CSV table of C-alpha atoms in Angstrom, one decimal:
chain,number,residue,atom,x,y,z
M,964,UNK,CA,73.7,22.2,83.0
M,965,UNK,CA,70.2,21.3,83.3
M,966,UNK,CA,67.9,21.2,80.0
M,967,UNK,CA,65.9,24.1,81.6
M,968,UNK,CA,69.3,26.4,82.1
M,969,UNK,CA,70.6,25.7,78.9
M,970,UNK,CA,67.2,26.6,77.5
M,971,UNK,CA,67.0,30.1,79.4
M,972,UNK,CA,70.7,30.9,78.3
M,973,UNK,CA,70.3,29.7,74.8
M,974,UNK,CA,67.0,32.3,75.0
M,975,UNK,CA,68.7,34.8,76.9
M,976,UNK,CA,71.6,34.7,73.8
M,977,UNK,CA,68.7,35.1,71.3
M,978,UNK,CA,66.8,37.9,72.9
M,979,UNK,CA,70.4,40.1,72.9
M,980,UNK,CA,71.4,39.4,69.4
M,981,UNK,CA,68.2,40.2,67.9
M,982,UNK,CA,67.7,43.4,69.9
M,983,UNK,CA,68.9,45.6,66.9
M,984,UNK,CA,66.7,43.5,64.7
M,985,UNK,CA,63.8,44.9,67.0
M,986,UNK,CA,64.9,48.6,66.6
M,987,UNK,CA,65.1,48.0,62.7
M,988,UNK,CA,61.5,45.9,62.3
M,989,UNK,CA,60.1,48.9,64.8
M,990,UNK,CA,61.5,51.6,62.7
M,991,UNK,CA,60.2,49.9,59.8
M,992,UNK,CA,56.6,49.6,60.9
M,993,UNK,CA,56.3,53.4,61.6
M,994,UNK,CA,57.4,54.3,58.4
M,995,UNK,CA,54.8,51.9,57.0
M,996,UNK,CA,52.1,53.2,59.3
M,997,UNK,CA,53.2,56.6,58.4
M,998,UNK,CA,53.0,55.8,54.6
M,999,UNK,CA,49.8,54.0,55.2
M,1000,UNK,CA,48.1,57.3,57.0
M,1001,UNK,CA,49.3,60.5,55.6
M,1002,UNK,CA,50.7,59.6,52.2
M,1003,UNK,CA,49.1,60.1,49.1
M,1004,UNK,CA,49.0,56.5,47.7
M,1005,UNK,CA,48.5,57.5,44.4
M,1006,UNK,CA,52.0,59.0,44.3
M,1007,UNK,CA,54.0,57.6,41.6
M,1008,UNK,CA,57.0,56.9,43.9
M,1009,UNK,CA,55.2,54.8,46.7
M,1010,UNK,CA,55.8,51.4,44.7
M,1011,UNK,CA,59.3,52.0,44.2
M,1012,UNK,CA,59.6,52.5,47.9
M,1013,UNK,CA,57.6,49.3,48.6
M,1014,UNK,CA,60.2,47.5,46.5
M,1015,UNK,CA,63.3,49.1,48.0
M,1016,UNK,CA,61.9,48.3,51.4
M,1017,UNK,CA,61.6,44.7,50.4
M,1018,UNK,CA,65.1,44.2,48.8
M,1019,UNK,CA,66.0,45.9,52.4
M,1020,UNK,CA,64.0,43.7,54.4
M,1021,UNK,CA,65.3,40.2,52.3
M,1022,UNK,CA,69.0,41.1,52.7
M,1023,UNK,CA,68.5,41.8,56.4
M,1024,UNK,CA,66.2,38.5,56.7
M,1025,UNK,CA,69.5,36.7,54.3
M,1026,UNK,CA,72.4,37.9,56.1
M,1027,UNK,CA,71.8,39.0,59.3
M,1028,UNK,CA,69.2,36.4,60.1
M,1029,UNK,CA,71.3,33.6,58.7
M,1030,UNK,CA,74.1,34.7,60.2
M,1031,UNK,CA,72.2,35.0,63.7
M,1032,UNK,CA,70.4,31.3,62.9
M,1033,UNK,CA,74.2,30.0,62.7
M,1034,UNK,CA,75.3,31.2,65.9
M,1035,UNK,CA,71.8,29.6,67.2
M,1036,UNK,CA,72.9,26.2,66.0
M,1037,UNK,CA,76.0,26.0,67.6
M,1038,UNK,CA,74.3,27.3,71.3
M,1039,UNK,CA,71.6,25.2,70.9
M,1040,UNK,CA,70.8,21.7,72.5
M,1041,UNK,CA,67.4,21.5,71.5
M,1042,UNK,CA,65.9,21.0,67.8
M,1043,UNK,CA,62.8,21.9,69.0
M,1044,UNK,CA,63.7,25.1,69.9
M,1045,UNK,CA,65.6,25.3,66.4
M,1046,UNK,CA,62.8,24.4,65.0
M,1047,UNK,CA,60.7,27.3,66.5
M,1048,UNK,CA,63.2,29.8,65.3
M,1049,UNK,CA,62.8,28.7,62.1
M,1050,UNK,CA,59.3,28.4,62.2
M,1051,UNK,CA,59.4,31.9,63.4
M,1052,UNK,CA,61.5,33.1,60.5
M,1053,UNK,CA,59.3,31.7,58.2
M,1054,UNK,CA,56.0,32.8,59.4
M,1055,UNK,CA,57.7,36.6,59.8
M,1056,UNK,CA,58.9,36.5,56.3
M,1057,UNK,CA,55.5,35.3,54.8
M,1058,UNK,CA,53.4,38.1,57.1
M,1059,UNK,CA,56.1,40.8,55.6
M,1060,UNK,CA,55.2,39.9,52.3
M,1061,UNK,CA,51.9,39.9,52.8
M,1062,UNK,CA,52.1,43.4,54.3
M,1063,UNK,CA,54.2,44.7,51.3
M,1064,UNK,CA,51.4,42.9,48.7
M,1065,UNK,CA,48.8,44.7,50.6
M,1066,UNK,CA,50.5,48.4,50.5
M,1067,UNK,CA,51.3,47.5,47.1
M,1068,UNK,CA,47.7,46.7,46.2
M,1069,UNK,CA,46.7,50.0,48.5
M,1070,UNK,CA,49.0,52.0,46.2
M,1071,UNK,CA,47.3,51.1,42.8
M,1072,UNK,CA,44.4,48.7,43.0
M,1073,UNK,CA,45.3,46.9,39.7
M,1074,UNK,CA,48.5,45.9,40.9
M,1075,UNK,CA,46.7,42.3,41.6
M,1076,UNK,CA,43.7,40.5,40.0
M,1077,UNK,CA,42.1,38.6,42.8
M,1078,UNK,CA,39.4,36.4,41.6
M,1079,UNK,CA,38.7,35.8,45.1
M,1080,UNK,CA,37.5,38.9,46.5
M,1081,UNK,CA,34.5,40.0,45.5
M,1082,UNK,CA,33.4,44.0,45.7
M,1083,UNK,CA,34.9,45.9,48.2
M,1084,UNK,CA,36.7,44.7,51.1
M,1085,UNK,CA,38.1,45.7,54.1
M,1086,UNK,CA,41.5,46.3,55.0
M,1087,UNK,CA,42.1,43.3,57.1
M,1088,UNK,CA,40.2,40.8,55.1
M,1089,UNK,CA,42.7,42.1,52.2
M,1090,UNK,CA,45.8,41.4,54.1
M,1091,UNK,CA,44.2,38.1,55.1
M,1092,UNK,CA,44.1,37.4,51.4
M,1093,UNK,CA,47.4,38.5,50.7
M,1094,UNK,CA,48.7,36.5,53.6
M,1095,UNK,CA,46.9,33.8,51.8
M,1096,UNK,CA,48.8,34.6,49.0
M,1097,UNK,CA,51.9,35.1,50.0
M,1098,UNK,CA,51.5,31.6,51.7
M,1099,UNK,CA,51.0,30.0,48.3
M,1100,UNK,CA,54.0,31.7,47.0
M,1101,UNK,CA,56.4,30.9,49.5
M,1102,UNK,CA,55.7,27.1,49.6
M,1103,UNK,CA,54.8,26.5,46.0
M,1104,UNK,CA,54.6,28.6,42.5
M,1105,UNK,CA,51.0,29.5,43.8
M,1106,UNK,CA,47.1,28.7,42.7
M,1107,UNK,CA,46.2,31.2,40.3
M,1108,UNK,CA,43.7,33.1,42.4
M,1109,UNK,CA,45.4,36.0,42.6
M,1110,UNK,CA,47.8,37.4,39.9
M,1111,UNK,CA,50.3,40.0,39.8
M,1112,UNK,CA,49.4,41.9,36.8
M,1113,UNK,CA,52.2,45.1,37.1
M,1114,UNK,CA,55.7,45.3,36.9
M,1115,UNK,CA,56.3,45.9,40.9
M,1116,UNK,CA,53.8,43.5,41.8
M,1117,UNK,CA,55.8,40.7,39.8
M,1118,UNK,CA,59.3,41.6,41.1
M,1119,UNK,CA,57.9,41.2,44.7
M,1120,UNK,CA,56.7,37.8,43.8
M,1121,UNK,CA,59.6,37.3,42.3
M,1122,UNK,CA,62.1,38.0,45.3
M,1123,UNK,CA,59.3,36.4,47.3
M,1124,UNK,CA,60.3,33.3,45.3
M,1125,UNK,CA,63.9,33.7,45.6
M,1126,UNK,CA,63.7,34.6,49.6
M,1127,UNK,CA,62.0,31.1,49.6
M,1128,UNK,CA,64.2,29.1,47.6
M,1129,UNK,CA,67.1,30.2,49.6
M,1130,UNK,CA,65.7,29.6,53.3
M,1131,UNK,CA,64.4,26.5,52.1
M,1132,UNK,CA,68.0,24.9,50.7
M,1133,UNK,CA,69.7,26.7,53.5
M,1134,UNK,CA,67.2,25.1,56.3
M,1135,UNK,CA,67.3,21.7,54.1
M,1136,UNK,CA,71.2,21.3,54.0
M,1137,UNK,CA,71.6,22.2,57.4
M,1138,UNK,CA,69.2,19.6,59.2
M,1139,UNK,CA,72.0,17.0,59.3
M,1140,UNK,CA,74.4,19.4,60.8
M,1141,UNK,CA,71.7,20.2,63.2
M,1142,UNK,CA,71.1,17.1,64.4
M,1143,UNK,CA,75.0,16.1,64.3
M,1144,UNK,CA,75.6,18.9,66.6
M,1145,UNK,CA,73.2,18.4,68.8
M,1146,UNK,CA,73.8,14.7,69.7
M,1147,UNK,CA,78.0,16.0,70.1
M,1148,UNK,CA,76.1,18.4,73.0
């Protein structure tokens, strides 16, 4: 097999494997958009729903995605492809937590103390700030310019730190295995 055929075979197999993932993500996006547009954000049960969806998402990422990633490692013949998949997974996790933080902030503006946001900011700027916060939380323990202040926001941060730990340990522990498998093929 030529490298181009191997690459297209790998991408086709990956697309078939994640089609159910796209359906799940699509359903969550529809529910998220519905909640953001049509549900009163001051209802007391909304933060519970955000935490429930976050926990569901983390189990999905941890079990389904790692299972698919392990299968991809066995089928893949390029370290660059695996890095692209791993990087995409990290970006998706960081962005999804940013959306969780923004949703929680819209339901309760006191969920986070933001030293960097002055006054009333737009939804996209707030989402960017929470993307930054999620990136910093994922990569380290944060800088302290955005601080979770409620139980729900602290639970989300703890979940993201745990997800980061699991993903980094998984990724780093398999780097040697990936190189060995690729060299064998």
